[in-house]
Structure formats: structure tokens, C-alpha cells
């Protein structure tokens, strides 16, 4: 147990626990229960911890998380690397600002899946098996700043997915199966700090006109993550968003792809490329 600035931290990491230990200090503000063998858990187990702010339940075998019992002070809930097949209801967690659900077994999100946590600022859904998302998946998350959908199996996204995300700064879409984005996907006039689009099979035909135009207007926001370094180092890389098909355009930058589509919505019209542009300077901001 560690006490810093009147916040009690209890570290139970890697203790082979199958249940929440009894007798936790009532002033516990940070509780680390990661890397144990918890298979299911209820927020009722933490009812005697009225000032609990951060709860780490990652790296367990969790298949169910019940959140009906209120934890009004909880701000951070880490559930990554478990076996969850559905997002918990999140009822009873009105103060939650960070939710990590990375590397679980999520295949779908329910409509308005996060409406119980409108103060959420950071949502990590990377490394699941999501293929599609309902248009209102993130409805009412007007405080959300960071949304990570990378390394899923997303093949398409609805045009209104980001509609309510007025404060969104960072969007991760890298490592999916996206071939195009629908017109109007990025809210008009919205300025992003970081957008990650690499490692998708972008199909360079007339359906990619919208995405190409958006990238050209937001080149300074397009980044590429450096694999193996987590999310600590990235670089400006609009030219790294590449066509994967058709074969004649494979590995060519989307920003240099210019479709000659006219008014014909034919997916296989004429294409040509701009001359090689002057490379942008690389930077490595901290995320």
C-alpha cells in the first residue's frame, strides 16, 4: 500500500487472485488488480471504497463485468487483455473519463453503447474483432478526445459515426480492412491533432475521392505509428497512406492518386498520379 497526496494506492498485481481481496483500506483511490485470474467481477465488490478513482483489471480472464452497483468517483477503468465479448453496461459509473477495452473479444458494439458515461475522454477499443459499427455507437460522447479503433477487422464505417464527437483530437483507424470512407465521414471544419489511417487496404478508384481530398486538406494531421514503440512515437506521414488495389496502383500514395471520374460513378474509371511531391518534414510528437 502506498499513500501519495492523500490518495491510497493498493497494488495487487500478479498475485494469482481469484477474487477481490477483503479488508482493503477504505481510502483506496487507486487499485491495481491486473494480471490475476479474475473470471467475473461486479462493481459491488468495491462498494466500501467510496473514493476509488482508478481501477486496473487488465490481464485477467474476465468474461463478465457487472457495473450496476454505483462507483460515483471512478474515473479510470482498465479492462484490456481479457475475454470480454460485450461492452459492460457501464451504469453506475457517471464520472468515468477513461475506458480501456483493448485486446478483448468484442465483435460488435450495441447502439449508444457508451451513453451511460458521457464524460468519457479516452476510449481504447484496439485489437478486438470489430467488423462494423452502428452509426450511433458513440452518441453523446461530446467530451471524447481520444478514440482508438486500430487493429480490428473494420471493413466499413457509417458516415455519421463521428457526429457527436465535438472534442475529438486523436482518431486511430490503422490496421483495419477499410477500402474507402463514406463522403462526409469527417465533420466539416473539425480539426484533428492526430489521425492514423495506415495499414488499410485502400482501394484507389472513384470511391476514394472523398478520402484523398480530406487528406490533402489535413496533411499535418495524418500520422503513422512506429510499431514496437507502443504509442510513444509517431511521425507526420500523409504519403504513407497507400493504395492496396487495384494492382496497378498498389503501394502508391493516396495523396498522389487523381481519379478522372467526371460525373460517372464507375468504380474503374481512369487514374493517374501527380509528380513526386516535396517530402514533408518528419516530426515525432509524444502521444
PDB file of C-alpha atoms in Angstrom:
ATOM      1  CA  UNK A   1       0.000   0.000   0.000  1.00  0.00           C
ATOM      2  CA  UNK A   2       1.290   3.419  -0.970  1.00  0.00           C
ATOM      3  CA  UNK A   3      -0.127   6.806   0.017  1.00  0.00           C
ATOM      4  CA  UNK A   4       0.626   9.842  -2.142  1.00  0.00           C
ATOM      5  CA  UNK A   5      -1.086  13.197  -1.620  1.00  0.00           C
ATOM      6  CA  UNK A   6      -3.840  11.601   0.461  1.00  0.00           C
ATOM      7  CA  UNK A   7      -4.577   9.030  -2.283  1.00  0.00           C
ATOM      8  CA  UNK A   8      -4.062   5.441  -1.171  1.00  0.00           C
ATOM      9  CA  UNK A   9      -2.723   3.109  -3.874  1.00  0.00           C
ATOM     10  CA  UNK A  10      -3.103  -0.632  -3.362  1.00  0.00           C
ATOM     11  CA  UNK A  11      -1.053  -2.859  -5.670  1.00  0.00           C
ATOM     12  CA  UNK A  12      -2.314  -6.424  -6.006  1.00  0.00           C
ATOM     13  CA  UNK A  13      -0.732  -7.066  -9.401  1.00  0.00           C
ATOM     14  CA  UNK A  14       0.117 -10.658 -10.268  1.00  0.00           C
ATOM     15  CA  UNK A  15      -0.901 -12.295  -7.011  1.00  0.00           C
ATOM     16  CA  UNK A  16      -2.929 -15.152  -8.509  1.00  0.00           C
ATOM     17  CA  UNK A  17      -6.125 -13.745  -7.018  1.00  0.00           C
ATOM     18  CA  UNK A  18      -9.445 -15.309  -7.958  1.00  0.00           C
ATOM     19  CA  UNK A  19     -11.498 -12.688  -6.107  1.00  0.00           C
ATOM     20  CA  UNK A  20     -11.187  -9.136  -4.829  1.00  0.00           C
ATOM     21  CA  UNK A  21      -9.299  -9.292  -1.529  1.00  0.00           C
ATOM     22  CA  UNK A  22     -11.189  -8.385   1.630  1.00  0.00           C
ATOM     23  CA  UNK A  23     -10.176  -5.657   4.022  1.00  0.00           C
ATOM     24  CA  UNK A  24      -8.998  -3.054   1.502  1.00  0.00           C
ATOM     25  CA  UNK A  25      -8.303   0.376   3.019  1.00  0.00           C
ATOM     26  CA  UNK A  26     -11.444   2.493   2.834  1.00  0.00           C
ATOM     27  CA  UNK A  27      -9.456   5.425   1.410  1.00  0.00           C
ATOM     28  CA  UNK A  28      -8.148   3.411  -1.541  1.00  0.00           C
ATOM     29  CA  UNK A  29      -8.108   5.694  -4.567  1.00  0.00           C
ATOM     30  CA  UNK A  30      -6.043   3.532  -6.934  1.00  0.00           C
ATOM     31  CA  UNK A  31      -6.479  -0.240  -7.024  1.00  0.00           C
ATOM     32  CA  UNK A  32      -4.299  -2.441  -9.234  1.00  0.00           C
ATOM     33  CA  UNK A  33      -5.769  -5.909  -9.709  1.00  0.00           C
ATOM     34  CA  UNK A  34      -4.194  -6.628 -13.085  1.00  0.00           C
ATOM     35  CA  UNK A  35      -2.532  -9.918 -14.027  1.00  0.00           C
ATOM     36  CA  UNK A  36      -4.592 -12.116 -11.727  1.00  0.00           C
ATOM     37  CA  UNK A  37      -7.195 -14.799 -12.540  1.00  0.00           C
ATOM     38  CA  UNK A  38     -10.481 -12.977 -12.084  1.00  0.00           C
ATOM     39  CA  UNK A  39     -13.125 -14.540 -14.349  1.00  0.00           C
ATOM     40  CA  UNK A  40     -16.047 -12.284 -13.471  1.00  0.00           C
ATOM     41  CA  UNK A  41     -16.463  -9.244 -11.275  1.00  0.00           C
ATOM     42  CA  UNK A  42     -19.104  -6.817 -10.074  1.00  0.00           C
ATOM     43  CA  UNK A  43     -18.672  -3.234  -9.005  1.00  0.00           C
ATOM     44  CA  UNK A  44     -20.495  -4.308  -5.834  1.00  0.00           C
ATOM     45  CA  UNK A  45     -17.125  -5.709  -4.723  1.00  0.00           C
ATOM     46  CA  UNK A  46     -15.845  -2.122  -4.416  1.00  0.00           C
ATOM     47  CA  UNK A  47     -18.799  -0.528  -2.638  1.00  0.00           C
ATOM     48  CA  UNK A  48     -16.775   0.002   0.540  1.00  0.00           C
ATOM     49  CA  UNK A  49     -14.226   2.115  -1.385  1.00  0.00           C
ATOM     50  CA  UNK A  50     -16.056   5.448  -1.741  1.00  0.00           C
ATOM     51  CA  UNK A  51     -13.081   7.401  -3.147  1.00  0.00           C
ATOM     52  CA  UNK A  52     -11.901   4.789  -5.665  1.00  0.00           C
ATOM     53  CA  UNK A  53     -10.784   6.668  -8.798  1.00  0.00           C
ATOM     54  CA  UNK A  54      -8.599   4.263 -10.810  1.00  0.00           C
ATOM     55  CA  UNK A  55      -9.267   0.544 -11.191  1.00  0.00           C
ATOM     56  CA  UNK A  56      -6.974  -1.721 -13.222  1.00  0.00           C
ATOM     57  CA  UNK A  57      -8.488  -5.117 -14.074  1.00  0.00           C
ATOM     58  CA  UNK A  58      -6.424  -5.781 -17.182  1.00  0.00           C
ATOM     59  CA  UNK A  59      -4.716  -9.091 -17.943  1.00  0.00           C
ATOM     60  CA  UNK A  60      -7.220 -11.270 -16.140  1.00  0.00           C
ATOM     61  CA  UNK A  61      -9.537 -13.868 -17.668  1.00  0.00           C
ATOM     62  CA  UNK A  62     -12.599 -11.665 -17.298  1.00  0.00           C
ATOM     63  CA  UNK A  63     -15.647 -12.811 -19.236  1.00  0.00           C
ATOM     64  CA  UNK A  64     -18.186 -10.636 -17.403  1.00  0.00           C
ATOM     65  CA  UNK A  65     -18.082  -7.233 -15.704  1.00  0.00           C
ATOM     66  CA  UNK A  66     -21.249  -6.089 -13.932  1.00  0.00           C
ATOM     67  CA  UNK A  67     -21.433  -2.361 -13.244  1.00  0.00           C
ATOM     68  CA  UNK A  68     -24.911  -1.822 -11.807  1.00  0.00           C
ATOM     69  CA  UNK A  69     -23.593  -1.071  -8.297  1.00  0.00           C
ATOM     70  CA  UNK A  70     -22.543   2.602  -8.415  1.00  0.00           C
ATOM     71  CA  UNK A  71     -18.945   3.769  -8.123  1.00  0.00           C
ATOM     72  CA  UNK A  72     -19.533   7.532  -8.362  1.00  0.00           C
ATOM     73  CA  UNK A  73     -15.849   8.508  -8.006  1.00  0.00           C
ATOM     74  CA  UNK A  74     -14.382   6.084 -10.556  1.00  0.00           C
ATOM     75  CA  UNK A  75     -12.611   7.916 -13.396  1.00  0.00           C
ATOM     76  CA  UNK A  76     -10.407   5.248 -14.951  1.00  0.00           C
ATOM     77  CA  UNK A  77     -11.357   1.635 -15.710  1.00  0.00           C
ATOM     78  CA  UNK A  78      -8.801  -0.599 -17.424  1.00  0.00           C
ATOM     79  CA  UNK A  79     -10.194  -3.846 -18.842  1.00  0.00           C
ATOM     80  CA  UNK A  80      -7.674  -4.589 -21.585  1.00  0.00           C
ATOM     81  CA  UNK A  81      -6.451  -8.089 -22.435  1.00  0.00           C
ATOM     82  CA  UNK A  82      -9.389 -10.017 -21.046  1.00  0.00           C
ATOM     83  CA  UNK A  83     -12.019 -12.248 -22.665  1.00  0.00           C
ATOM     84  CA  UNK A  84     -14.965  -9.846 -22.842  1.00  0.00           C
ATOM     85  CA  UNK A  85     -17.354 -10.438 -25.733  1.00  0.00           C
ATOM     86  CA  UNK A  86     -19.555  -7.420 -24.999  1.00  0.00           C
ATOM     87  CA  UNK A  87     -19.093  -3.940 -23.573  1.00  0.00           C
ATOM     88  CA  UNK A  88     -20.348  -3.724 -19.964  1.00  0.00           C
ATOM     89  CA  UNK A  89     -23.461  -1.588 -19.480  1.00  0.00           C
ATOM     90  CA  UNK A  90     -21.337   0.983 -17.560  1.00  0.00           C
ATOM     91  CA  UNK A  91     -24.317   2.008 -15.455  1.00  0.00           C
ATOM     92  CA  UNK A  92     -23.243   3.434 -12.114  1.00  0.00           C
ATOM     93  CA  UNK A  93     -20.006   4.977 -13.442  1.00  0.00           C
ATOM     94  CA  UNK A  94     -21.050   8.580 -14.154  1.00  0.00           C
ATOM     95  CA  UNK A  95     -17.577  10.101 -13.600  1.00  0.00           C
ATOM     96  CA  UNK A  96     -15.679   7.754 -15.918  1.00  0.00           C
ATOM     97  CA  UNK A  97     -13.215   9.567 -18.203  1.00  0.00           C
ATOM     98  CA  UNK A  98     -11.003   6.714 -19.395  1.00  0.00           C
ATOM     99  CA  UNK A  99     -12.088   3.240 -20.512  1.00  0.00           C
ATOM    100  CA  UNK A 100      -9.667   0.672 -21.938  1.00  0.00           C
ATOM    101  CA  UNK A 101     -11.153  -2.393 -23.639  1.00  0.00           C
ATOM    102  CA  UNK A 102      -8.220  -3.242 -25.900  1.00  0.00           C
ATOM    103  CA  UNK A 103      -7.471  -6.827 -26.884  1.00  0.00           C
ATOM    104  CA  UNK A 104     -10.696  -8.460 -25.816  1.00  0.00           C
ATOM    105  CA  UNK A 105     -13.116 -10.475 -27.964  1.00  0.00           C
ATOM    106  CA  UNK A 106     -15.524  -7.733 -28.987  1.00  0.00           C
ATOM    107  CA  UNK A 107     -17.138  -8.416 -32.362  1.00  0.00           C
ATOM    108  CA  UNK A 108     -19.836  -5.742 -32.260  1.00  0.00           C
ATOM    109  CA  UNK A 109     -20.960  -2.664 -30.342  1.00  0.00           C
ATOM    110  CA  UNK A 110     -24.545  -2.015 -29.347  1.00  0.00           C
ATOM    111  CA  UNK A 111     -26.168   1.256 -30.418  1.00  0.00           C
ATOM    112  CA  UNK A 112     -25.391   4.001 -27.882  1.00  0.00           C
ATOM    113  CA  UNK A 113     -23.069   1.579 -26.094  1.00  0.00           C
ATOM    114  CA  UNK A 114     -21.413   4.357 -24.049  1.00  0.00           C
ATOM    115  CA  UNK A 115     -24.306   6.687 -23.285  1.00  0.00           C
ATOM    116  CA  UNK A 116     -24.019   5.933 -19.553  1.00  0.00           C
ATOM    117  CA  UNK A 117     -20.561   7.570 -19.456  1.00  0.00           C
ATOM    118  CA  UNK A 118     -20.968  10.978 -21.169  1.00  0.00           C
ATOM    119  CA  UNK A 119     -17.800  12.388 -19.543  1.00  0.00           C
ATOM    120  CA  UNK A 120     -15.583   9.810 -21.265  1.00  0.00           C
ATOM    121  CA  UNK A 121     -12.444  11.357 -22.787  1.00  0.00           C
ATOM    122  CA  UNK A 122     -10.347   8.338 -23.738  1.00  0.00           C
ATOM    123  CA  UNK A 123     -11.784   5.147 -25.289  1.00  0.00           C
ATOM    124  CA  UNK A 124      -9.458   2.317 -26.307  1.00  0.00           C
ATOM    125  CA  UNK A 125     -11.031  -0.438 -28.448  1.00  0.00           C
ATOM    126  CA  UNK A 126      -7.949  -1.555 -30.363  1.00  0.00           C
ATOM    127  CA  UNK A 127      -7.120  -5.172 -31.037  1.00  0.00           C
ATOM    128  CA  UNK A 128     -10.638  -6.583 -30.964  1.00  0.00           C
ATOM    129  CA  UNK A 129     -12.611  -8.255 -33.780  1.00  0.00           C
ATOM    130  CA  UNK A 130     -14.985  -5.406 -34.675  1.00  0.00           C
ATOM    131  CA  UNK A 131     -16.178  -5.633 -38.298  1.00  0.00           C
ATOM    132  CA  UNK A 132     -18.858  -2.949 -38.442  1.00  0.00           C
ATOM    133  CA  UNK A 133     -20.162  -0.265 -36.095  1.00  0.00           C
ATOM    134  CA  UNK A 134     -23.648   1.196 -35.663  1.00  0.00           C
ATOM    135  CA  UNK A 135     -23.879   4.841 -36.642  1.00  0.00           C
ATOM    136  CA  UNK A 136     -24.845   5.806 -33.088  1.00  0.00           C
ATOM    137  CA  UNK A 137     -22.164   3.723 -31.354  1.00  0.00           C
ATOM    138  CA  UNK A 138     -20.575   6.861 -29.839  1.00  0.00           C
ATOM    139  CA  UNK A 139     -23.676   9.018 -29.470  1.00  0.00           C
ATOM    140  CA  UNK A 140     -23.495  11.615 -26.668  1.00  0.00           C
ATOM    141  CA  UNK A 141     -19.713  11.272 -26.147  1.00  0.00           C
ATOM    142  CA  UNK A 142     -19.186  15.006 -26.623  1.00  0.00           C
ATOM    143  CA  UNK A 143     -16.205  15.078 -24.246  1.00  0.00           C
ATOM    144  CA  UNK A 144     -14.291  12.302 -26.035  1.00  0.00           C
ATOM    145  CA  UNK A 145     -10.756  13.316 -27.062  1.00  0.00           C
ATOM    146  CA  UNK A 146      -9.091  10.026 -27.995  1.00  0.00           C
ATOM    147  CA  UNK A 147     -10.721   7.137 -29.867  1.00  0.00           C
ATOM    148  CA  UNK A 148      -8.689   4.067 -30.782  1.00  0.00           C
ATOM    149  CA  UNK A 149     -10.263   1.628 -33.258  1.00  0.00           C
ATOM    150  CA  UNK A 150      -6.976   0.312 -34.627  1.00  0.00           C
ATOM    151  CA  UNK A 151      -6.176  -3.346 -35.276  1.00  0.00           C
ATOM    152  CA  UNK A 152      -9.751  -4.524 -35.619  1.00  0.00           C
ATOM    153  CA  UNK A 153     -11.442  -6.056 -38.676  1.00  0.00           C
ATOM    154  CA  UNK A 154     -13.467  -2.990 -39.721  1.00  0.00           C
ATOM    155  CA  UNK A 155     -14.457  -3.158 -43.383  1.00  0.00           C
ATOM    156  CA  UNK A 156     -16.652  -0.060 -43.497  1.00  0.00           C
ATOM    157  CA  UNK A 157     -17.744   2.802 -41.266  1.00  0.00           C
ATOM    158  CA  UNK A 158     -21.053   4.729 -41.216  1.00  0.00           C
ATOM    159  CA  UNK A 159     -20.929   8.346 -42.380  1.00  0.00           C
ATOM    160  CA  UNK A 160     -22.293   9.741 -39.101  1.00  0.00           C
ATOM    161  CA  UNK A 161     -20.033   7.804 -36.721  1.00  0.00           C
ATOM    162  CA  UNK A 162     -18.153  10.908 -35.502  1.00  0.00           C
ATOM    163  CA  UNK A 163     -21.114  13.267 -35.478  1.00  0.00           C
ATOM    164  CA  UNK A 164     -21.306  13.834 -31.699  1.00  0.00           C
ATOM    165  CA  UNK A 165     -17.559  13.783 -31.056  1.00  0.00           C
ATOM    166  CA  UNK A 166     -17.111  17.534 -30.903  1.00  0.00           C
ATOM    167  CA  UNK A 167     -13.811  17.462 -28.970  1.00  0.00           C
ATOM    168  CA  UNK A 168     -12.156  14.509 -30.677  1.00  0.00           C
ATOM    169  CA  UNK A 169      -8.434  15.123 -31.117  1.00  0.00           C
ATOM    170  CA  UNK A 170      -6.965  11.725 -31.917  1.00  0.00           C
ATOM    171  CA  UNK A 171      -8.512   9.027 -34.112  1.00  0.00           C
ATOM    172  CA  UNK A 172      -6.869   5.650 -34.725  1.00  0.00           C
ATOM    173  CA  UNK A 173      -8.174   3.684 -37.732  1.00  0.00           C
ATOM    174  CA  UNK A 174      -4.925   1.974 -38.704  1.00  0.00           C
ATOM    175  CA  UNK A 175      -4.669  -1.782 -39.091  1.00  0.00           C
ATOM    176  CA  UNK A 176      -8.217  -2.480 -40.271  1.00  0.00           C
ATOM    177  CA  UNK A 177      -9.781  -3.679 -43.564  1.00  0.00           C
ATOM    178  CA  UNK A 178     -11.068  -0.330 -44.778  1.00  0.00           C
ATOM    179  CA  UNK A 179     -11.175   0.198 -48.558  1.00  0.00           C
ATOM    180  CA  UNK A 180     -12.863   3.628 -48.501  1.00  0.00           C
ATOM    181  CA  UNK A 181     -14.600   6.081 -46.178  1.00  0.00           C
ATOM    182  CA  UNK A 182     -18.071   7.476 -46.898  1.00  0.00           C
ATOM    183  CA  UNK A 183     -18.456  11.065 -48.002  1.00  0.00           C
ATOM    184  CA  UNK A 184     -18.835  13.383 -45.017  1.00  0.00           C
ATOM    185  CA  UNK A 185     -17.260  10.938 -42.571  1.00  0.00           C
ATOM    186  CA  UNK A 186     -15.040  13.644 -41.046  1.00  0.00           C
ATOM    187  CA  UNK A 187     -17.195  16.507 -39.688  1.00  0.00           C
ATOM    188  CA  UNK A 188     -16.748  19.667 -41.747  1.00  0.00           C
ATOM    189  CA  UNK A 189     -14.420  22.149 -40.088  1.00  0.00           C
ATOM    190  CA  UNK A 190     -13.283  19.769 -37.361  1.00  0.00           C
ATOM    191  CA  UNK A 191      -9.556  20.000 -36.655  1.00  0.00           C
ATOM    192  CA  UNK A 192      -7.792  16.831 -35.554  1.00  0.00           C
ATOM    193  CA  UNK A 193      -4.397  16.680 -33.881  1.00  0.00           C
ATOM    194  CA  UNK A 194      -3.673  13.090 -34.972  1.00  0.00           C
ATOM    195  CA  UNK A 195      -5.379  10.766 -37.443  1.00  0.00           C
ATOM    196  CA  UNK A 196      -3.964   7.310 -38.205  1.00  0.00           C
ATOM    197  CA  UNK A 197      -5.047   5.727 -41.495  1.00  0.00           C
ATOM    198  CA  UNK A 198      -2.161   3.455 -42.492  1.00  0.00           C
ATOM    199  CA  UNK A 199      -2.277  -0.352 -42.833  1.00  0.00           C
ATOM    200  CA  UNK A 200      -5.670  -0.474 -44.524  1.00  0.00           C
ATOM    201  CA  UNK A 201      -6.377  -1.961 -47.985  1.00  0.00           C
ATOM    202  CA  UNK A 202      -7.453   1.354 -49.549  1.00  0.00           C
ATOM    203  CA  UNK A 203      -8.953   0.801 -52.992  1.00  0.00           C
ATOM    204  CA  UNK A 204      -7.894   3.613 -55.311  1.00  0.00           C
ATOM    205  CA  UNK A 205     -10.849   4.259 -57.564  1.00  0.00           C
ATOM    206  CA  UNK A 206     -13.571   6.893 -57.705  1.00  0.00           C
ATOM    207  CA  UNK A 207     -14.919   5.866 -54.292  1.00  0.00           C
ATOM    208  CA  UNK A 208     -11.699   7.158 -52.719  1.00  0.00           C
ATOM    209  CA  UNK A 209     -12.116  10.740 -53.967  1.00  0.00           C
ATOM    210  CA  UNK A 210     -13.521  11.923 -50.630  1.00  0.00           C
ATOM    211  CA  UNK A 211     -10.722  10.462 -48.512  1.00  0.00           C
ATOM    212  CA  UNK A 212      -7.993  11.728 -50.842  1.00  0.00           C
ATOM    213  CA  UNK A 213      -9.450  15.241 -50.754  1.00  0.00           C
ATOM    214  CA  UNK A 214      -9.718  15.186 -46.962  1.00  0.00           C
ATOM    215  CA  UNK A 215      -6.109  14.039 -46.530  1.00  0.00           C
ATOM    216  CA  UNK A 216      -4.864  16.782 -48.857  1.00  0.00           C
ATOM    217  CA  UNK A 217      -6.680  19.351 -46.736  1.00  0.00           C
ATOM    218  CA  UNK A 218      -5.387  17.913 -43.460  1.00  0.00           C
ATOM    219  CA  UNK A 219      -1.881  16.689 -44.266  1.00  0.00           C
ATOM    220  CA  UNK A 220      -0.425  17.955 -40.992  1.00  0.00           C
ATOM    221  CA  UNK A 221      -2.809  15.745 -39.019  1.00  0.00           C
ATOM    222  CA  UNK A 222      -2.011  12.450 -40.786  1.00  0.00           C
ATOM    223  CA  UNK A 223       0.428  10.329 -38.792  1.00  0.00           C
ATOM    224  CA  UNK A 224       1.964   6.893 -38.908  1.00  0.00           C
ATOM    225  CA  UNK A 225       2.661   4.977 -35.677  1.00  0.00           C
ATOM    226  CA  UNK A 226       6.003   3.284 -35.242  1.00  0.00           C
ATOM    227  CA  UNK A 227       5.212  -0.334 -34.440  1.00  0.00           C
ATOM    228  CA  UNK A 228       7.017  -1.788 -31.475  1.00  0.00           C
ATOM    229  CA  UNK A 229       7.124   1.502 -29.610  1.00  0.00           C
ATOM    230  CA  UNK A 230       3.546   1.489 -28.432  1.00  0.00           C
ATOM    231  CA  UNK A 231       2.114   4.938 -28.974  1.00  0.00           C
ATOM    232  CA  UNK A 232       5.074   6.929 -27.736  1.00  0.00           C
ATOM    233  CA  UNK A 233       6.462   7.948 -31.137  1.00  0.00           C
ATOM    234  CA  UNK A 234       4.748   8.857 -34.386  1.00  0.00           C
ATOM    235  CA  UNK A 235       5.605  10.916 -37.452  1.00  0.00           C
ATOM    236  CA  UNK A 236       3.732  13.087 -39.918  1.00  0.00           C
ATOM    237  CA  UNK A 237       3.165  10.790 -42.870  1.00  0.00           C
ATOM    238  CA  UNK A 238       0.322  11.606 -45.281  1.00  0.00           C
ATOM    239  CA  UNK A 239       2.368   9.936 -48.034  1.00  0.00           C
ATOM    240  CA  UNK A 240       2.353   6.650 -46.057  1.00  0.00           C
ATOM    241  CA  UNK A 241      -1.389   6.156 -46.576  1.00  0.00           C
ATOM    242  CA  UNK A 242      -1.154   3.819 -49.554  1.00  0.00           C
ATOM    243  CA  UNK A 243      -3.351   2.292 -52.218  1.00  0.00           C
ATOM    244  CA  UNK A 244      -3.534  -1.502 -51.966  1.00  0.00           C
ATOM    245  CA  UNK A 245      -5.708  -2.092 -55.010  1.00  0.00           C
ATOM    246  CA  UNK A 246      -6.215  -2.293 -57.927  1.00  0.00           C
ATOM    247  CA  UNK A 247      -2.864  -3.943 -58.611  1.00  0.00           C
ATOM    248  CA  UNK A 248      -1.567  -1.175 -60.904  1.00  0.00           C
ATOM    249  CA  UNK A 249      -1.786   1.314 -58.030  1.00  0.00           C
ATOM    250  CA  UNK A 250      -0.592  -0.910 -55.204  1.00  0.00           C
ATOM    251  CA  UNK A 251       1.742   0.800 -52.708  1.00  0.00           C
ATOM    252  CA  UNK A 252       1.257   4.221 -54.297  1.00  0.00           C
ATOM    253  CA  UNK A 253       0.359   7.144 -52.004  1.00  0.00           C
ATOM    254  CA  UNK A 254      -3.306   8.112 -51.972  1.00  0.00           C
ATOM    255  CA  UNK A 255      -2.403  11.818 -51.982  1.00  0.00           C
ATOM    256  CA  UNK A 256      -0.813  11.431 -55.436  1.00  0.00           C
ATOM    257  CA  UNK A 257      -3.703   9.440 -56.835  1.00  0.00           C
ATOM    258  CA  UNK A 258      -6.002  11.569 -59.046  1.00  0.00           C
ATOM    259  CA  UNK A 259      -9.154   9.884 -60.332  1.00  0.00           C
ATOM    260  CA  UNK A 260     -10.615  11.189 -63.567  1.00  0.00           C
ATOM    261  CA  UNK A 261     -14.174  10.266 -62.694  1.00  0.00           C
ATOM    262  CA  UNK A 262     -16.173  13.195 -64.006  1.00  0.00           C
ATOM    263  CA  UNK A 263     -19.824  12.635 -63.213  1.00  0.00           C
ATOM    264  CA  UNK A 264     -19.732   8.920 -63.839  1.00  0.00           C
ATOM    265  CA  UNK A 265     -19.814   6.734 -60.761  1.00  0.00           C
ATOM    266  CA  UNK A 266     -17.874   3.952 -62.367  1.00  0.00           C
ATOM    267  CA  UNK A 267     -15.533   2.267 -59.930  1.00  0.00           C
ATOM    268  CA  UNK A 268     -12.967   1.614 -62.662  1.00  0.00           C
ATOM    269  CA  UNK A 269     -12.535   4.958 -64.420  1.00  0.00           C
ATOM    270  CA  UNK A 270      -9.200   6.428 -65.499  1.00  0.00           C
ATOM    271  CA  UNK A 271      -6.463   7.169 -62.976  1.00  0.00           C
ATOM    272  CA  UNK A 272      -3.151   8.957 -62.988  1.00  0.00           C
ATOM    273  CA  UNK A 273      -0.645  10.212 -60.456  1.00  0.00           C
ATOM    274  CA  UNK A 274       0.854  13.599 -59.678  1.00  0.00           C
ATOM    275  CA  UNK A 275       4.560  14.107 -59.853  1.00  0.00           C
ATOM    276  CA  UNK A 276       6.510  13.149 -56.747  1.00  0.00           C
ATOM    277  CA  UNK A 277       5.832  15.896 -54.154  1.00  0.00           C
ATOM    278  CA  UNK A 278       8.402  17.521 -51.924  1.00  0.00           C
ATOM    279  CA  UNK A 279       8.524  15.366 -48.760  1.00  0.00           C
ATOM    280  CA  UNK A 280       7.117  16.831 -45.579  1.00  0.00           C
ATOM    281  CA  UNK A 281       9.435  17.163 -42.620  1.00  0.00           C
ATOM    282  CA  UNK A 282       9.133  14.305 -40.149  1.00  0.00           C
ATOM    283  CA  UNK A 283       8.390  15.008 -36.527  1.00  0.00           C
ATOM    284  CA  UNK A 284       7.976  12.745 -33.529  1.00  0.00           C
ATOM    285  CA  UNK A 285       5.442  14.182 -31.100  1.00  0.00           C
ATOM    286  CA  UNK A 286       4.632  12.393 -27.891  1.00  0.00           C
ATOM    287  CA  UNK A 287       1.147  10.921 -27.614  1.00  0.00           C
TER     288      UNK A 287
END
